[in-house]
Amino acid sequence: MTSSDCSAIQETSDLIQQSEFANISCIETKSTNIDYTNNQQLQIITQKLIAIVCDAVPGADEFITDTRIKLFLKQLQQKASLHFEECITAIVLLHRFIVKQSAKDIQILKVSNVGTLIIISFILAMKLNRDRIPNNRFFANIFGVPIANLNLSEISFLQIIDFELGLTEIY
């Protein structure tokens, strides 16, 4: 092997290493951007959810906090692979619930059940957006809600919104 061959091999090796380093840097940058985007999305969803609930339920601002909503969303993301689109759907459904209960002149959403109804809105959102979803017992176990309460709350939620699950409104 000549010295020029050795130089060519070394140059090629150096280029490969530089390329691998560039790819790693690019991946790290993309990963950081994804984390930043996820944090931005989490913050937007959290703020919107808090605004909707606190506007509709007097005293909810003491129970529905930024920290609790973020914990709830992170738990759903970790245990049920919650997607951003499902968050949007859940917010639309919860807003629809609030509007419909007002139109029907009833007040179901209260401080005492707001957590359960938020859970229901997210379960329904997942059911609308996925082909396969864990059953309600899975969610009951995650959030420590009796399965009978969860099932009855889901039925009540659906009845209040007149089973209107289609998303045509723009928020």
Short mmCIF file of C-alpha atoms in Angstrom, two decimals:
data_model
loop_
_atom_site.label_atom_id
_atom_site.label_comp_id
_atom_site.label_asym_id
_atom_site.label_seq_id
_atom_site.Cartn_x
_atom_site.Cartn_y
_atom_site.Cartn_z
CA MET A 1 0.00 0.00 0.00
CA THR A 2 1.48 3.33 -1.01
CA SER A 3 1.55 6.43 1.09
CA SER A 4 -0.98 8.07 -1.23
CA ASP A 5 -3.34 5.12 -0.65
CA CYS A 6 -2.90 5.54 3.10
CA SER A 7 -3.60 9.27 2.79
CA ALA A 8 -6.75 8.60 0.76
CA ILE A 9 -7.97 6.06 3.31
CA GLN A 10 -7.26 8.47 6.17
CA GLU A 11 -9.08 11.30 4.37
CA THR A 12 -12.07 9.03 3.75
CA SER A 13 -12.04 7.94 7.38
CA ASP A 14 -11.90 11.58 8.51
CA LEU A 15 -14.84 12.48 6.23
CA ILE A 16 -16.91 9.56 7.58
CA GLN A 17 -16.22 10.62 11.16
CA GLN A 18 -17.12 14.22 10.37
CA SER A 19 -20.29 13.05 8.65
CA GLU A 20 -21.25 10.85 11.61
CA PHE A 21 -20.59 13.73 14.00
CA ALA A 22 -22.71 16.04 11.84
CA ASN A 23 -25.53 13.45 11.79
CA ILE A 24 -25.37 13.09 15.58
CA SER A 25 -25.43 16.87 16.00
CA CYS A 26 -28.37 17.09 13.62
CA ILE A 27 -30.27 14.38 15.53
CA GLU A 28 -29.55 16.08 18.87
CA THR A 29 -30.74 19.41 17.47
CA LYS A 30 -33.92 17.82 16.07
CA SER A 31 -34.54 16.06 19.39
CA THR A 32 -34.16 19.35 21.25
CA ASN A 33 -36.55 21.02 18.81
CA ILE A 34 -39.09 18.21 19.29
CA ASP A 35 -38.84 18.55 23.09
CA TYR A 36 -39.29 22.31 22.76
CA THR A 37 -42.29 21.84 20.45
CA ASN A 38 -43.82 19.26 22.81
CA ASN A 39 -43.36 21.64 25.74
CA GLN A 40 -44.97 24.45 23.77
CA GLN A 41 -47.89 22.20 22.83
CA LEU A 42 -48.23 21.02 26.42
CA GLN A 43 -48.34 24.62 27.62
CA ILE A 44 -50.95 25.65 25.03
CA ILE A 45 -53.19 22.66 25.79
CA THR A 46 -52.83 23.25 29.53
CA GLN A 47 -53.75 26.93 29.25
CA LYS A 48 -56.74 26.26 27.00
CA LEU A 49 -58.06 23.49 29.26
CA ILE A 50 -57.71 25.64 32.37
CA ALA A 51 -59.41 28.60 30.66
CA ILE A 52 -62.38 26.53 29.49
CA VAL A 53 -62.94 24.84 32.85
CA CYS A 54 -62.35 27.87 35.05
CA ASP A 55 -64.71 30.00 32.93
CA ALA A 56 -67.45 27.39 33.28
CA VAL A 57 -67.01 26.26 36.88
CA PRO A 58 -66.84 28.77 39.73
CA GLY A 59 -64.07 27.79 42.15
CA ALA A 60 -62.37 25.41 39.72
CA ASP A 61 -59.25 27.58 39.65
CA GLU A 62 -58.38 26.26 43.12
CA PHE A 63 -58.50 22.65 41.90
CA ILE A 64 -57.49 22.93 38.25
CA THR A 65 -53.90 24.17 38.29
CA ASP A 66 -51.22 24.35 35.65
CA THR A 67 -49.16 21.72 37.49
CA ARG A 68 -52.05 19.26 37.88
CA ILE A 69 -53.13 19.53 34.24
CA LYS A 70 -49.55 19.04 33.02
CA LEU A 71 -49.17 16.02 35.30
CA PHE A 72 -52.46 14.59 33.99
CA LEU A 73 -51.39 15.10 30.36
CA LYS A 74 -47.93 13.66 30.93
CA GLN A 75 -49.43 10.63 32.65
CA LEU A 76 -51.77 10.06 29.70
CA GLN A 77 -48.89 10.51 27.29
CA GLN A 78 -46.71 8.01 29.14
CA LYS A 79 -49.33 5.37 29.88
CA ALA A 80 -51.64 5.72 26.86
CA SER A 81 -49.42 7.46 24.27
CA LEU A 82 -51.60 10.57 24.16
CA HIS A 83 -51.25 12.53 20.91
CA PHE A 84 -51.52 16.29 20.40
CA GLU A 85 -54.52 15.84 18.07
CA GLU A 86 -56.34 13.94 20.81
CA CYS A 87 -55.79 16.87 23.17
CA ILE A 88 -57.41 19.21 20.66
CA THR A 89 -60.33 16.80 20.25
CA ALA A 90 -60.74 16.51 24.04
CA ILE A 91 -60.83 20.29 24.43
CA VAL A 92 -63.47 20.59 21.69
CA LEU A 93 -65.58 17.87 23.32
CA LEU A 94 -65.29 19.44 26.76
CA HIS A 95 -66.23 22.84 25.35
CA ARG A 96 -69.19 21.25 23.56
CA PHE A 97 -70.27 19.67 26.85
CA ILE A 98 -70.19 23.05 28.60
CA VAL A 99 -72.15 24.76 25.82
CA LYS A 100 -74.75 21.98 25.64
CA GLN A 101 -75.34 21.85 29.40
CA SER A 102 -75.90 25.61 29.40
CA ALA A 103 -78.28 25.35 26.43
CA LYS A 104 -80.21 22.63 28.27
CA ASP A 105 -80.25 24.81 31.40
CA ILE A 106 -78.58 22.20 33.57
CA GLN A 107 -75.38 22.37 35.58
CA ILE A 108 -73.60 19.03 35.67
CA LEU A 109 -70.02 20.29 35.55
CA LYS A 110 -69.00 21.18 39.11
CA VAL A 111 -65.79 21.39 41.09
CA SER A 112 -66.56 17.96 42.54
CA ASN A 113 -66.69 16.20 39.14
CA VAL A 114 -64.60 18.37 36.84
CA GLY A 115 -61.66 15.94 37.02
CA THR A 116 -63.81 13.00 35.97
CA LEU A 117 -65.30 14.93 33.06
CA ILE A 118 -61.85 16.00 31.87
CA ILE A 119 -60.80 12.33 31.94
CA ILE A 120 -63.95 11.39 29.98
CA SER A 121 -63.28 14.03 27.34
CA PHE A 122 -59.78 12.61 26.79
CA ILE A 123 -61.01 9.00 26.71
CA LEU A 124 -63.62 9.93 24.10
CA ALA A 125 -61.01 11.85 22.11
CA MET A 126 -58.78 8.78 22.03
CA LYS A 127 -61.71 6.58 21.03
CA LEU A 128 -62.45 8.95 18.14
CA ASN A 129 -58.87 9.16 16.92
CA ARG A 130 -57.62 5.58 17.28
CA ASP A 131 -58.38 2.19 15.87
CA ARG A 132 -57.42 0.50 19.14
CA ILE A 133 -57.71 1.94 22.63
CA PRO A 134 -57.43 0.47 26.10
CA ASN A 135 -60.74 -0.24 27.77
CA ASN A 136 -62.24 2.00 30.43
CA ARG A 137 -60.92 -0.24 33.21
CA PHE A 138 -57.39 0.71 32.14
CA PHE A 139 -58.21 4.41 32.59
CA ALA A 140 -60.09 3.77 35.83
CA ASN A 141 -56.97 2.11 37.24
CA ILE A 142 -54.67 4.90 36.08
CA PHE A 143 -56.74 7.65 37.68
CA GLY A 144 -58.19 5.76 40.65
CA VAL A 145 -61.80 6.24 39.54
CA PRO A 146 -64.29 3.41 40.14
CA ILE A 147 -65.11 1.78 36.79
CA ALA A 148 -68.85 2.14 37.37
CA ASN A 149 -68.44 5.91 37.88
CA LEU A 150 -66.30 6.19 34.78
CA ASN A 151 -68.79 4.29 32.64
CA LEU A 152 -71.79 6.25 33.95
CA SER A 153 -69.93 9.52 33.49
CA GLU A 154 -69.09 8.61 29.91
CA ILE A 155 -72.74 7.83 29.16
CA SER A 156 -73.89 11.06 30.83
CA PHE A 157 -71.28 13.07 28.90
CA LEU A 158 -72.46 11.56 25.61
CA GLN A 159 -76.11 12.23 26.47
CA ILE A 160 -75.42 15.87 27.32
CA ILE A 161 -73.63 16.44 23.99
CA ASP A 162 -76.42 14.53 22.22
CA PHE A 163 -73.86 11.99 21.02
CA GLU A 164 -72.44 14.69 18.71
CA LEU A 165 -68.84 13.62 18.38
CA GLY A 166 -68.08 15.07 14.96
CA LEU A 167 -65.52 17.85 14.88
CA THR A 168 -66.51 20.59 12.48
CA GLU A 169 -65.86 23.64 14.64
CA ILE A 170 -62.58 25.52 14.44
CA TYR A 171 -60.93 26.59 17.71
#
